[in-house]
Short mmCIF file of C-alpha atoms and ligand atoms in Angstrom, two decimals:
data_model
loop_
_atom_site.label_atom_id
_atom_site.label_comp_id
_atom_site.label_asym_id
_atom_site.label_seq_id
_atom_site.Cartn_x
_atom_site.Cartn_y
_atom_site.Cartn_z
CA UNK A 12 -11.19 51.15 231.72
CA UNK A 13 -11.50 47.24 231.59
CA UNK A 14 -11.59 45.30 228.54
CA UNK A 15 -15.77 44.23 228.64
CA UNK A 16 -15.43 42.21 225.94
CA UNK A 17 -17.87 39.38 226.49
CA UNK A 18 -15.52 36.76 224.33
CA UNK A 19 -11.66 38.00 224.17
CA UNK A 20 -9.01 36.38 221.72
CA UNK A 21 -5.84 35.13 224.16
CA UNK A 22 -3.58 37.50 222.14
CA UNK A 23 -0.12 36.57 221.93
CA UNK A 24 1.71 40.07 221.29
CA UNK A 25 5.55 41.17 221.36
CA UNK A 26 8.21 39.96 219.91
CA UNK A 27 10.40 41.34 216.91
CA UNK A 28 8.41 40.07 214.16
CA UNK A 29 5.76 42.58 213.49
CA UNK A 30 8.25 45.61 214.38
CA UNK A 31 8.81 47.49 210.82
CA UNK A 32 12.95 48.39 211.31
CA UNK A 33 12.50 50.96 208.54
CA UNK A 34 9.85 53.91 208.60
CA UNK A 35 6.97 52.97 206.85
CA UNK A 36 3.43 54.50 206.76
CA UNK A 37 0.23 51.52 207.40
CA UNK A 38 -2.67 53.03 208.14
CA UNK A 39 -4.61 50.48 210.33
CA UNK A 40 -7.88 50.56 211.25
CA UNK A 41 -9.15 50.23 214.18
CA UNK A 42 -12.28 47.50 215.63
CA UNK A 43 -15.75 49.01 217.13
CA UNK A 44 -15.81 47.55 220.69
CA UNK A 45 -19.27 47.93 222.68
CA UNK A 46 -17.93 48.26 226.62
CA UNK A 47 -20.74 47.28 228.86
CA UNK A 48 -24.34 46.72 229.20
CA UNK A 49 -27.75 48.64 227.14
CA UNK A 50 -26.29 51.80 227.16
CA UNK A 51 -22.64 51.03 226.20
CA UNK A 52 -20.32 53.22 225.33
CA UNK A 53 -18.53 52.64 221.51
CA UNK A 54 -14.59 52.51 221.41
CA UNK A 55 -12.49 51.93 218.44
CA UNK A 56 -9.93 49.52 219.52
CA UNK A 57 -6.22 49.86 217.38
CA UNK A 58 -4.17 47.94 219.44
CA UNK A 59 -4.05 45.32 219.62
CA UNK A 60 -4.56 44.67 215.91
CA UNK A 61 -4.15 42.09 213.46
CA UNK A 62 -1.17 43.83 211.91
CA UNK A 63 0.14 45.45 214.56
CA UNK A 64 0.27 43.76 217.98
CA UNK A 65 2.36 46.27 219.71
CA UNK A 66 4.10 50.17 219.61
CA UNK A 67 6.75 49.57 221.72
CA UNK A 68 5.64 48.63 225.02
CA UNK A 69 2.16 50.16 224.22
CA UNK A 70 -0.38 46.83 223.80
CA UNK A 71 -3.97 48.45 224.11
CA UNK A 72 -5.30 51.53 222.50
CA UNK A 73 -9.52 52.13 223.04
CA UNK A 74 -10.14 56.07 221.59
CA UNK A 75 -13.86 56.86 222.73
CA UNK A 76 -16.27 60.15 222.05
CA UNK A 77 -16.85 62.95 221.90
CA UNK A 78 -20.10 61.30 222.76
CA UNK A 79 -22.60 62.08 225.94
CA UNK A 80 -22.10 58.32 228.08
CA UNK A 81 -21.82 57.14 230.99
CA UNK A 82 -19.00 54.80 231.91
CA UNK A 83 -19.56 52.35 234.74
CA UNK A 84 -17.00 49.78 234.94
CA UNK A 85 -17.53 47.65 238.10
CA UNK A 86 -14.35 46.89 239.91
CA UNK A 87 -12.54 44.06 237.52
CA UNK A 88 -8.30 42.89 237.55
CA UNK A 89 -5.30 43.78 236.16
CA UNK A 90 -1.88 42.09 235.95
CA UNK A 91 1.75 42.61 234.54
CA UNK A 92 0.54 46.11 232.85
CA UNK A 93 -0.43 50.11 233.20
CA UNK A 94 -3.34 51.53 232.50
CA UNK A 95 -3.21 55.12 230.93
CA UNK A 96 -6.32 57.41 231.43
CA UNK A 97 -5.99 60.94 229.09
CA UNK A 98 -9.32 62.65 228.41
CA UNK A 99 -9.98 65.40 225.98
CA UNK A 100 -13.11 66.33 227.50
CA UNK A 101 -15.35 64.77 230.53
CA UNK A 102 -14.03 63.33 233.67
CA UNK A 103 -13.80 59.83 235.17
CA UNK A 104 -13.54 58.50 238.90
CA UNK A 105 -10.87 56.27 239.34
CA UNK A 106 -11.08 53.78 242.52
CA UNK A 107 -8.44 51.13 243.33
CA UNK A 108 -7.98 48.23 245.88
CA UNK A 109 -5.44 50.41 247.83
CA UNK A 110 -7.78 52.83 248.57
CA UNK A 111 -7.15 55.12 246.17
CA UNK A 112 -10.41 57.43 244.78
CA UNK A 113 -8.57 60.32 241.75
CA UNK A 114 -11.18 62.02 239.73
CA UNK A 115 -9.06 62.68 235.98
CA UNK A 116 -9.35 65.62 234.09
CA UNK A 117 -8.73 66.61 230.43
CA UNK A 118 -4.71 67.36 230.44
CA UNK A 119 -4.07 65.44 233.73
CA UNK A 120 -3.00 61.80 233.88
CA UNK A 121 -4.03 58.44 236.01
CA UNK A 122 -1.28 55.95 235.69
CA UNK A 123 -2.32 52.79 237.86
CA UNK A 124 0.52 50.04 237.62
CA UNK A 125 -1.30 46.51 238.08
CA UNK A 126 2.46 45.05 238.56
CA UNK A 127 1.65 41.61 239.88
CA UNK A 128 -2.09 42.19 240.49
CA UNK A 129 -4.81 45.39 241.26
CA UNK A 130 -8.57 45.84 240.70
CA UNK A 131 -10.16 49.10 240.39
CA UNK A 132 -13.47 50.88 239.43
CA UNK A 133 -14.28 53.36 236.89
CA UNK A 134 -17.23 56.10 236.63
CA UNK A 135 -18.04 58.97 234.66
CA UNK A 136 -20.87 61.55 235.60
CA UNK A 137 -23.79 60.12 234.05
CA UNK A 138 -24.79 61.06 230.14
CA UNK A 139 -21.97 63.75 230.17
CA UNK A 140 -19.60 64.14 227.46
CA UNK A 141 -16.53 61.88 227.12
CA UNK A 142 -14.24 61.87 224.96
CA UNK A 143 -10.32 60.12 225.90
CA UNK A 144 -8.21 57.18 225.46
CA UNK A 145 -7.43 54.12 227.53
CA UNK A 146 -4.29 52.57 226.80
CA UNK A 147 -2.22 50.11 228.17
CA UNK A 148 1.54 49.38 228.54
CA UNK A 149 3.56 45.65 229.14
CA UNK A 150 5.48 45.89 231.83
CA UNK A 151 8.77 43.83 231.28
CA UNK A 152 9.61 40.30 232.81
CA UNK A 153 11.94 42.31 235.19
CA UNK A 154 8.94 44.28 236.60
CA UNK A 155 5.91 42.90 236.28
CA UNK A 156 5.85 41.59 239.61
CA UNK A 157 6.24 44.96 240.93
CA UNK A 158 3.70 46.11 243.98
CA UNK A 159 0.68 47.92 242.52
CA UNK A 160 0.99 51.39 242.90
CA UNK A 161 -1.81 54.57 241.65
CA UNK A 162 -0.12 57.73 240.18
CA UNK A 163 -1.75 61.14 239.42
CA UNK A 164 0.25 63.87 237.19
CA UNK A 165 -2.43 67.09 237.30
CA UNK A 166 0.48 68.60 235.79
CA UNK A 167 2.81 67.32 232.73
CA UNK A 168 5.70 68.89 231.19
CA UNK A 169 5.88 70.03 227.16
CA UNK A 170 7.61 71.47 224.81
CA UNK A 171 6.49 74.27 221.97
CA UNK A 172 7.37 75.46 218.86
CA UNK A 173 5.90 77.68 216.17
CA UNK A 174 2.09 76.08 215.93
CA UNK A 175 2.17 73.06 218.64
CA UNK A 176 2.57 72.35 221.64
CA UNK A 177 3.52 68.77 222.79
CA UNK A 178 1.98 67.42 226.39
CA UNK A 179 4.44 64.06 227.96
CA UNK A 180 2.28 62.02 229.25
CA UNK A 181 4.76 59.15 229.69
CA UNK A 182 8.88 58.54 228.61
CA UNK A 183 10.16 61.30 226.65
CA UNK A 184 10.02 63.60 223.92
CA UNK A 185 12.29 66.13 222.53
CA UNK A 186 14.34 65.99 226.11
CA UNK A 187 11.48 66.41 227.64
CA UNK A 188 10.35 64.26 230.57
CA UNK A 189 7.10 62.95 231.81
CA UNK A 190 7.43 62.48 236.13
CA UNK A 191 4.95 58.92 235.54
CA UNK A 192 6.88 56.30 236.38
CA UNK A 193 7.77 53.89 233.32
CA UNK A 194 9.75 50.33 232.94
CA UNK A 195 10.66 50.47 229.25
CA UNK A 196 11.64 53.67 227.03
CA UNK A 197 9.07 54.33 225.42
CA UNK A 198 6.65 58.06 224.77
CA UNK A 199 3.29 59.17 225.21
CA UNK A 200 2.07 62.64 224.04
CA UNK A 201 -0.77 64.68 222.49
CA UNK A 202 0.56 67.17 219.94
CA UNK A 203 -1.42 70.20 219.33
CA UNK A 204 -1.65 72.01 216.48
CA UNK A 205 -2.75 75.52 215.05
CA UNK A 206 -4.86 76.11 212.46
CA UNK A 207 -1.91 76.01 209.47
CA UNK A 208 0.82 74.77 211.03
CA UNK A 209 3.62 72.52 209.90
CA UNK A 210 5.71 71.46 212.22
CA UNK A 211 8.68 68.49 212.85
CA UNK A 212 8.64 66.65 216.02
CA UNK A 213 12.00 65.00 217.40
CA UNK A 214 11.58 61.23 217.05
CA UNK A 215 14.41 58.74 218.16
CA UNK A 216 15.45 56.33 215.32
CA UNK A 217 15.51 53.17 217.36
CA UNK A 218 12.00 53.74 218.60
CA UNK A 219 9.13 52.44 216.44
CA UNK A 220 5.81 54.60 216.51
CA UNK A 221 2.56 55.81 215.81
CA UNK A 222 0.04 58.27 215.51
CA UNK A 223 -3.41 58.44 216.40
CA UNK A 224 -5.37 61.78 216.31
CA UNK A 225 -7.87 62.56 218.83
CA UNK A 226 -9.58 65.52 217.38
CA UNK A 227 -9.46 67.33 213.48
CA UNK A 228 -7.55 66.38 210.75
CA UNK A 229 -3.95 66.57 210.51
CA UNK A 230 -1.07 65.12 208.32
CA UNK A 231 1.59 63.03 209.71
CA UNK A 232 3.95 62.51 207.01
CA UNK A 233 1.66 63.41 204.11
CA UNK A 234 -0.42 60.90 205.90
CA UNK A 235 -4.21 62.20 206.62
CA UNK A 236 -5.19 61.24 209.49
CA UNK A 237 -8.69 61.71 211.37
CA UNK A 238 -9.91 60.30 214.75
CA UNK A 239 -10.37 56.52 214.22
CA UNK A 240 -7.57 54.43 212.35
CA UNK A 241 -4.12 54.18 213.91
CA UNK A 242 -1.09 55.55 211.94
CA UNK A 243 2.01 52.73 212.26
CA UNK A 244 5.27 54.62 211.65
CA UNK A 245 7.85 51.99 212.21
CA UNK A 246 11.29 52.63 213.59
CA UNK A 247 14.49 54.25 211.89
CA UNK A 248 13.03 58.20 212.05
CA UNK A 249 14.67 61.13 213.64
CA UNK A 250 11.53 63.47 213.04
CA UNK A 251 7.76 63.54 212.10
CA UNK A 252 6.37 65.78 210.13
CA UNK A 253 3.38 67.16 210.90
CA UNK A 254 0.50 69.56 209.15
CA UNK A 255 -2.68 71.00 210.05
CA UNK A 256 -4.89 73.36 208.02
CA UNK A 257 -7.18 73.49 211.19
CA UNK A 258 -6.48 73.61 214.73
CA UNK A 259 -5.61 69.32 215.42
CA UNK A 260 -4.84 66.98 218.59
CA UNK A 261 -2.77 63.90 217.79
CA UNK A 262 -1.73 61.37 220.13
CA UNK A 263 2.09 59.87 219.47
CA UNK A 264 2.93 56.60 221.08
CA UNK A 265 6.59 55.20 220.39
CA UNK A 266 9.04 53.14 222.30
CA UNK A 267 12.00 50.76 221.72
CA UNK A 268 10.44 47.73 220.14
CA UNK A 269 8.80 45.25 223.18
CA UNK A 270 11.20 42.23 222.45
CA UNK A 271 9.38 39.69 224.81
CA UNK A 272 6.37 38.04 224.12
CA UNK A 273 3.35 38.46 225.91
CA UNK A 274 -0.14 36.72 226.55
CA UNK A 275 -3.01 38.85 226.47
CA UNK A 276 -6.41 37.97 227.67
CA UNK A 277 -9.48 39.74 228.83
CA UNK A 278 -7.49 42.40 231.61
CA UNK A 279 -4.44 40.25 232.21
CA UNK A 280 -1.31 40.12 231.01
CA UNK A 281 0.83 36.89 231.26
CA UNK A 282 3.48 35.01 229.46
CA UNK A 283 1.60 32.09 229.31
CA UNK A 284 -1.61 30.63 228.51
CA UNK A 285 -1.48 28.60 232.17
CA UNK A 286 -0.73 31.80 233.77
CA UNK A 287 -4.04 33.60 232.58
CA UNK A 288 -5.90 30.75 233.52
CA UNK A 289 -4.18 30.75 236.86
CA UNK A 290 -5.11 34.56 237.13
CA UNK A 291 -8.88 34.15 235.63
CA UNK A 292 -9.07 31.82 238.94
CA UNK A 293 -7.44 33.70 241.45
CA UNK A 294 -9.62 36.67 240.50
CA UNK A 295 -12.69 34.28 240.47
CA UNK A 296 -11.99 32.44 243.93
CA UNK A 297 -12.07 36.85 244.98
CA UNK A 298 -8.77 36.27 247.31
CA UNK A 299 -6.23 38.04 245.79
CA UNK A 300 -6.67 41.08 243.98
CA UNK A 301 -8.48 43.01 247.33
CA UNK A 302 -11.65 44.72 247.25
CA UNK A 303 -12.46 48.46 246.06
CA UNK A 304 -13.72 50.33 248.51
CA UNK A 305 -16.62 53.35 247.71
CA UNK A 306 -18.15 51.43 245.21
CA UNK A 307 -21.35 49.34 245.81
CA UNK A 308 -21.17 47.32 242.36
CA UNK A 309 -20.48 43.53 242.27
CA UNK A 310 -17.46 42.90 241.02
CA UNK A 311 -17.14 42.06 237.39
CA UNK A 312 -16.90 38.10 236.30
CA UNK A 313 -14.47 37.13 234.38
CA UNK A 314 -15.53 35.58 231.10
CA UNK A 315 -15.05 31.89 229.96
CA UNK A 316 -12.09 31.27 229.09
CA UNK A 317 -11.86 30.17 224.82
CA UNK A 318 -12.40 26.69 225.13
CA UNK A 319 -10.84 25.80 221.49
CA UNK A 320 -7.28 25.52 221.72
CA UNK A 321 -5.49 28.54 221.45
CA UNK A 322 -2.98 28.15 218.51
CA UNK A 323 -5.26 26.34 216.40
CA UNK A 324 -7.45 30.24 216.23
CA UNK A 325 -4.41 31.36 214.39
CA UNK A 326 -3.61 35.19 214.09
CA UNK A 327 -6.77 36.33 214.98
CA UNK A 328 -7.65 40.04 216.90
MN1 LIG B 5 -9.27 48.65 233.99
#
Protein backbone atom coordinates (compact mmCIF):
# COMPACT_ATOMS: atom_id res chain seq x y z
CA UNK A 1 0.00 0.00 0.00
CA UNK A 2 1.29 3.69 -0.35
CA UNK A 3 1.20 6.15 2.30
CA UNK A 4 -1.99 8.59 0.73
CA UNK A 5 -1.58 10.90 3.18
CA UNK A 6 -2.41 14.22 1.59
CA UNK A 7 0.14 16.22 4.13
CA UNK A 8 2.97 13.75 5.67
CA UNK A 9 5.31 14.82 8.69
CA UNK A 10 9.23 14.28 7.30
CA UNK A 11 9.71 11.76 10.17
CA UNK A 12 13.06 11.41 11.41
CA UNK A 13 13.06 7.72 12.95
CA UNK A 14 15.99 5.33 14.25
CA UNK A 15 18.43 5.80 16.37
CA UNK A 16 19.00 4.41 20.03
CA UNK A 17 17.05 6.88 21.84
CA UNK A 18 13.54 5.69 21.85
CA UNK A 19 14.71 1.86 22.13
CA UNK A 20 13.50 0.73 25.84
CA UNK A 21 16.88 -1.67 26.82
CA UNK A 22 14.71 -3.24 29.53
CA UNK A 23 11.21 -4.99 28.89
CA UNK A 24 8.60 -2.72 29.50
CA UNK A 25 4.87 -2.82 28.57
CA UNK A 26 3.45 0.89 26.64
CA UNK A 27 0.50 0.40 25.13
CA UNK A 28 0.41 2.93 22.19
CA UNK A 29 -2.24 3.83 20.27
CA UNK A 30 -2.44 3.94 17.07
CA UNK A 31 -3.69 7.22 14.41
CA UNK A 32 -6.95 6.76 12.01
CA UNK A 33 -5.47 7.33 8.51
CA UNK A 34 -8.13 7.79 5.54
CA UNK A 35 -6.06 6.15 2.31
CA UNK A 36 -7.52 7.56 -0.81
CA UNK A 37 -10.35 9.28 -2.36
CA UNK A 38 -14.66 9.20 -1.36
CA UNK A 39 -14.67 5.81 -0.59
CA UNK A 40 -11.41 5.42 1.43
CA UNK A 41 -10.50 2.78 3.22
CA UNK A 42 -9.71 3.51 7.34
CA UNK A 43 -6.23 2.24 8.71
CA UNK A 44 -4.94 2.66 12.13
CA UNK A 45 -1.43 3.70 11.72
CA UNK A 46 1.10 2.52 14.98
CA UNK A 47 4.22 3.09 13.53
CA UNK A 48 5.44 5.39 13.15
CA UNK A 49 4.30 6.96 16.40
CA UNK A 50 5.06 9.69 18.59
CA UNK A 51 6.55 7.39 21.19
CA UNK A 52 7.73 4.87 19.28
CA UNK A 53 9.43 5.60 15.95
CA UNK A 54 10.69 2.20 15.26
CA UNK A 55 10.59 -1.93 16.30
CA UNK A 56 13.71 -2.80 15.12
CA UNK A 57 13.99 -2.27 11.57
CA UNK A 58 10.11 -2.24 11.32
CA UNK A 59 9.13 1.78 10.57
CA UNK A 60 5.42 1.53 9.26
CA UNK A 61 2.57 -0.44 10.64
CA UNK A 62 -1.22 0.41 8.80
CA UNK A 63 -3.75 -2.63 10.35
CA UNK A 64 -7.03 -2.26 8.14
CA UNK A 65 -10.65 -4.23 8.31
CA UNK A 66 -12.34 -6.54 8.52
CA UNK A 67 -14.29 -4.07 6.50
CA UNK A 68 -15.95 -4.57 2.76
CA UNK A 69 -13.43 -1.81 0.54
CA UNK A 70 -11.93 -1.47 -2.21
CA UNK A 71 -8.27 -0.56 -2.38
CA UNK A 72 -7.02 1.25 -5.46
CA UNK A 73 -3.68 2.62 -5.06
CA UNK A 74 -2.45 4.05 -8.41
CA UNK A 75 1.12 3.21 -9.14
CA UNK A 76 3.23 5.66 -6.58
CA UNK A 77 7.42 5.19 -5.33
CA UNK A 78 9.32 3.62 -2.96
CA UNK A 79 12.94 3.97 -1.80
CA UNK A 80 15.54 2.51 0.76
CA UNK A 81 12.61 0.13 2.29
CA UNK A 82 10.22 -3.23 2.04
CA UNK A 83 6.91 -3.33 1.88
CA UNK A 84 5.15 -6.29 3.74
CA UNK A 85 1.63 -7.36 2.48
CA UNK A 86 -0.14 -10.17 5.13
CA UNK A 87 -3.93 -10.39 4.84
CA UNK A 88 -6.26 -12.12 7.18
CA UNK A 89 -8.98 -12.17 4.82
CA UNK A 90 -9.51 -10.62 1.09
CA UNK A 91 -6.94 -10.46 -1.58
CA UNK A 92 -4.92 -7.70 -3.25
CA UNK A 93 -3.17 -7.40 -6.81
CA UNK A 94 0.19 -6.42 -6.55
CA UNK A 95 1.86 -4.78 -9.86
CA UNK A 96 5.46 -3.51 -10.01
CA UNK A 97 7.71 -1.59 -12.54
CA UNK A 98 9.56 -4.91 -13.33
CA UNK A 99 6.72 -6.43 -14.56
CA UNK A 100 5.71 -8.21 -11.86
CA UNK A 101 1.55 -8.83 -11.41
CA UNK A 102 1.18 -11.45 -7.67
CA UNK A 103 -2.32 -11.62 -6.47
CA UNK A 104 -1.72 -12.16 -2.19
CA UNK A 105 -3.68 -14.31 -0.21
CA UNK A 106 -4.50 -14.63 3.52
CA UNK A 107 -1.29 -16.76 4.90
CA UNK A 108 0.92 -15.96 1.84
CA UNK A 109 3.38 -13.07 1.68
CA UNK A 110 4.41 -10.12 -0.97
CA UNK A 111 7.75 -8.77 -0.02
CA UNK A 112 8.70 -6.01 -2.70
CA UNK A 113 12.24 -4.48 -1.82
CA UNK A 114 12.21 -0.71 -3.19
CA UNK A 115 16.22 -0.84 -2.55
CA UNK A 116 17.26 2.28 -4.39
CA UNK A 117 13.91 2.96 -6.12
CA UNK A 118 10.43 0.86 -7.43
CA UNK A 119 6.81 1.92 -8.09
CA UNK A 120 4.01 -0.40 -8.01
CA UNK A 121 0.14 -0.62 -8.02
CA UNK A 122 -2.25 -2.03 -5.65
CA UNK A 123 -6.02 -3.40 -6.10
CA UNK A 124 -8.41 -5.29 -4.25
CA UNK A 125 -11.69 -6.82 -5.80
CA UNK A 126 -14.07 -4.14 -5.44
CA UNK A 127 -16.35 -3.78 -2.00
CA UNK A 128 -14.98 -7.24 -0.85
CA UNK A 129 -13.77 -7.85 2.51
CA UNK A 130 -10.25 -6.83 3.62
CA UNK A 131 -8.82 -7.16 6.40
CA UNK A 132 -4.42 -7.19 6.63
CA UNK A 133 -1.50 -5.18 7.45
CA UNK A 134 0.98 -3.13 5.46
CA UNK A 135 4.16 -2.69 7.03
CA UNK A 136 7.33 -1.49 6.17
CA UNK A 137 11.02 -2.25 6.99
CA UNK A 138 14.46 0.28 6.73
CA UNK A 139 16.75 -1.21 4.84
CA UNK A 140 20.32 -0.41 6.24
CA UNK A 141 22.90 2.17 4.73
CA UNK A 142 24.74 -1.01 3.46
CA UNK A 143 21.68 -2.03 1.34
CA UNK A 144 19.52 0.37 0.52
CA UNK A 145 20.87 0.85 -2.76
CA UNK A 146 20.19 -2.63 -3.55
CA UNK A 147 18.29 -3.43 -7.13
CA UNK A 148 14.53 -3.68 -6.58
CA UNK A 149 13.49 -7.02 -6.49
CA UNK A 150 9.41 -8.63 -5.92
CA UNK A 151 9.21 -11.78 -3.68
CA UNK A 152 6.20 -14.13 -3.17
CA UNK A 153 6.25 -16.84 -0.15
CA UNK A 154 2.62 -18.82 -0.82
CA UNK A 155 4.15 -20.91 1.70
CA UNK A 156 5.91 -19.91 5.20
CA UNK A 157 7.39 -22.03 7.75
CA UNK A 158 6.02 -22.25 11.71
CA UNK A 159 6.33 -23.67 14.63
CA UNK A 160 3.47 -25.19 17.20
CA UNK A 161 2.94 -25.90 20.53
CA UNK A 162 0.04 -26.80 22.79
CA UNK A 163 -2.71 -23.93 21.62
CA UNK A 164 -0.69 -21.81 18.80
CA UNK A 165 0.74 -21.97 16.04
CA UNK A 166 3.33 -19.31 14.92
CA UNK A 167 3.48 -18.32 10.91
CA UNK A 168 7.42 -16.49 9.91
CA UNK A 169 6.69 -14.15 7.79
CA UNK A 170 10.15 -12.53 7.91
CA UNK A 171 13.72 -13.22 10.22
CA UNK A 172 13.20 -15.75 12.75
CA UNK A 173 11.42 -17.19 15.49
CA UNK A 174 12.01 -19.99 17.78
CA UNK A 175 14.79 -21.38 15.08
CA UNK A 176 12.52 -21.07 12.74
CA UNK A 177 13.19 -19.36 9.41
CA UNK A 178 11.21 -17.28 7.05
CA UNK A 179 12.82 -17.92 3.06
CA UNK A 180 11.94 -13.66 2.45
CA UNK A 181 14.93 -12.16 2.04
CA UNK A 182 15.88 -9.63 4.97
CA UNK A 183 18.96 -7.02 5.63
CA UNK A 184 18.73 -6.67 9.41
CA UNK A 185 17.71 -9.43 12.13
CA UNK A 186 14.76 -8.76 12.87
CA UNK A 187 10.96 -11.14 13.04
CA UNK A 188 7.68 -11.04 11.64
CA UNK A 189 4.89 -13.50 12.68
CA UNK A 190 1.17 -13.99 13.40
CA UNK A 191 0.65 -16.17 16.48
CA UNK A 192 -2.48 -18.08 16.70
CA UNK A 193 -4.17 -19.02 19.48
CA UNK A 194 -6.93 -21.50 20.80
CA UNK A 195 -9.70 -20.72 22.60
CA UNK A 196 -7.87 -21.03 26.37
CA UNK A 197 -4.57 -21.22 25.67
CA UNK A 198 -1.50 -19.94 27.43
CA UNK A 199 1.37 -20.23 25.84
CA UNK A 200 5.35 -18.74 25.93
CA UNK A 201 6.90 -17.74 22.76
CA UNK A 202 10.87 -17.75 22.40
CA UNK A 203 11.95 -14.09 22.22
CA UNK A 204 15.73 -13.09 21.86
CA UNK A 205 16.88 -10.66 24.64
CA UNK A 206 18.75 -8.26 22.44
CA UNK A 207 15.78 -7.78 20.18
CA UNK A 208 13.24 -5.11 21.14
CA UNK A 209 9.47 -5.89 20.20
CA UNK A 210 5.94 -5.68 19.91
CA UNK A 211 2.67 -6.94 19.60
CA UNK A 212 -0.19 -6.05 17.65
CA UNK A 213 -3.30 -8.36 17.43
CA UNK A 214 -5.14 -8.72 14.31
CA UNK A 215 -8.22 -10.49 15.40
CA UNK A 216 -9.88 -11.32 19.28
CA UNK A 217 -8.53 -10.54 22.38
CA UNK A 218 -5.52 -11.95 23.81
CA UNK A 219 -2.99 -11.19 26.67
CA UNK A 220 0.55 -10.55 26.02
CA UNK A 221 2.12 -10.33 29.29
CA UNK A 222 -1.01 -9.69 31.35
CA UNK A 223 -1.34 -7.06 28.74
CA UNK A 224 -4.99 -7.05 26.95
CA UNK A 225 -4.71 -6.45 23.84
CA UNK A 226 -7.46 -6.03 20.98
CA UNK A 227 -7.07 -5.05 17.26
CA UNK A 228 -6.07 -1.34 17.24
CA UNK A 229 -3.26 -0.04 19.71
CA UNK A 230 0.27 -1.38 19.35
CA UNK A 231 1.85 -3.29 22.33
CA UNK A 232 5.79 -1.91 22.77
CA UNK A 233 7.71 -4.66 24.59
CA UNK A 234 11.19 -3.32 24.65
CA UNK A 235 14.30 -5.43 24.55
CA UNK A 236 15.99 -7.67 27.34
CA UNK A 237 13.14 -10.77 27.11
CA UNK A 238 13.80 -14.37 26.44
CA UNK A 239 9.94 -15.23 26.20
CA UNK A 240 6.37 -13.74 25.85
CA UNK A 241 3.73 -14.85 27.46
CA UNK A 242 0.75 -15.20 25.89
CA UNK A 243 -3.21 -15.96 26.83
CA UNK A 244 -6.35 -16.33 25.09
CA UNK A 245 -9.77 -17.23 26.49
CA UNK A 246 -11.00 -17.23 22.79
CA UNK A 247 -9.51 -18.36 19.70
CA UNK A 248 -6.81 -14.93 18.91
CA UNK A 249 -4.36 -13.77 15.96
CA UNK A 250 -1.49 -11.54 17.09
CA UNK A 251 1.06 -10.13 14.99
CA UNK A 252 4.85 -9.99 16.71
CA UNK A 253 7.34 -7.68 15.15
CA UNK A 254 10.92 -7.57 16.86
CA UNK A 255 14.41 -6.99 15.67
CA UNK A 256 17.81 -5.76 16.96
CA UNK A 257 17.27 -2.11 17.63
CA UNK A 258 17.65 0.06 14.00
CA UNK A 259 20.78 2.11 15.18
CA UNK A 260 20.85 4.55 12.11
CA UNK A 261 18.70 7.28 11.62
CA UNK A 262 16.37 7.59 8.99
CA UNK A 263 14.20 10.27 7.08
CA UNK A 264 10.79 9.39 6.42
CA UNK A 265 8.49 11.14 4.10
CA UNK A 266 5.39 10.38 2.17
CA UNK A 267 6.78 6.64 0.46
CA UNK A 268 10.47 7.37 0.70
CA UNK A 269 12.95 6.63 2.83
CA UNK A 270 16.21 8.74 2.99
CA UNK A 271 18.82 9.90 5.36
CA UNK A 272 18.32 13.25 4.60
CA UNK A 273 15.90 15.90 4.16
CA UNK A 274 17.81 16.90 0.57
CA UNK A 275 17.58 13.37 -0.38
CA UNK A 276 13.63 13.19 -0.17
CA UNK A 277 13.42 16.23 -1.94
CA UNK A 278 15.80 14.89 -4.51
CA UNK A 279 13.50 11.70 -4.71
CA UNK A 280 9.98 13.75 -4.57
CA UNK A 281 11.64 15.21 -7.96
CA UNK A 282 12.95 12.38 -9.61
CA UNK A 283 9.59 10.67 -9.14
CA UNK A 284 7.87 13.93 -10.35
CA UNK A 285 10.13 14.60 -13.55
CA UNK A 286 8.54 10.40 -14.14
CA UNK A 287 12.28 9.24 -15.30
CA UNK A 288 13.38 7.05 -12.87
CA UNK A 289 11.28 4.84 -11.02
CA UNK A 290 9.78 3.01 -14.57
CA UNK A 291 6.29 2.61 -15.37
CA UNK A 292 3.75 -0.24 -14.15
CA UNK A 293 2.53 -2.02 -16.68
CA UNK A 294 -1.45 -3.55 -16.59
CA UNK A 295 -2.66 -0.71 -14.92
CA UNK A 296 -4.45 2.20 -16.75
CA UNK A 297 -4.38 4.73 -13.64
CA UNK A 298 -2.25 7.94 -13.69
CA UNK A 299 0.33 7.70 -11.59
CA UNK A 300 0.00 9.15 -8.16
CA UNK A 301 1.53 12.89 -7.44
CA UNK A 302 3.55 13.32 -4.93
CA UNK A 303 2.39 15.82 -2.34
CA UNK A 304 4.02 19.25 -1.48
CA UNK A 305 6.64 18.95 0.25
CA UNK A 306 6.16 20.79 4.23
CA UNK A 307 7.19 24.08 3.43
CA UNK A 308 7.96 25.12 7.27
CA UNK A 309 11.25 24.05 8.19
CA UNK A 310 11.51 20.73 9.33
CA UNK A 311 13.09 20.83 12.87
CA UNK A 312 11.28 23.75 13.93
CA UNK A 313 7.73 21.03 13.76
CA UNK A 314 9.45 19.33 16.59
CA UNK A 315 8.52 15.63 17.51
CA UNK A 316 5.52 15.53 15.75
CA UNK A 317 3.74 12.06 14.01
MN1 LIG B 1 3.29 1.09 -1.75
Amino acid sequence: MSNLEREPWEATCGGLTDVAAEPVSRLLEGHDVALGGPRAMKVTRTLPNREIRMVGAWCFADYYGPEKATMRVPPHPHTGLQTVSWLVEGEVLHRDCLGSEQLVKPGQLNLMTAGRGISHSEHSPRDAVLHGVQLWVALPSAHRQVAPHFEHHPVLPSLAGPGFRATVLMGELGGVVSPAQTYTPLVGAEVTLDAGAETRIPLQPGFEYAALSLSGTARAEKIVLDPGPLLYLGCGRSELLLRAERPARLLLLGGEPFEERIVMWWNFIGRSHEEIVAFRQEWMAGDTFGTVPGTDDAPLPAPALPSVPLKSRGRRR
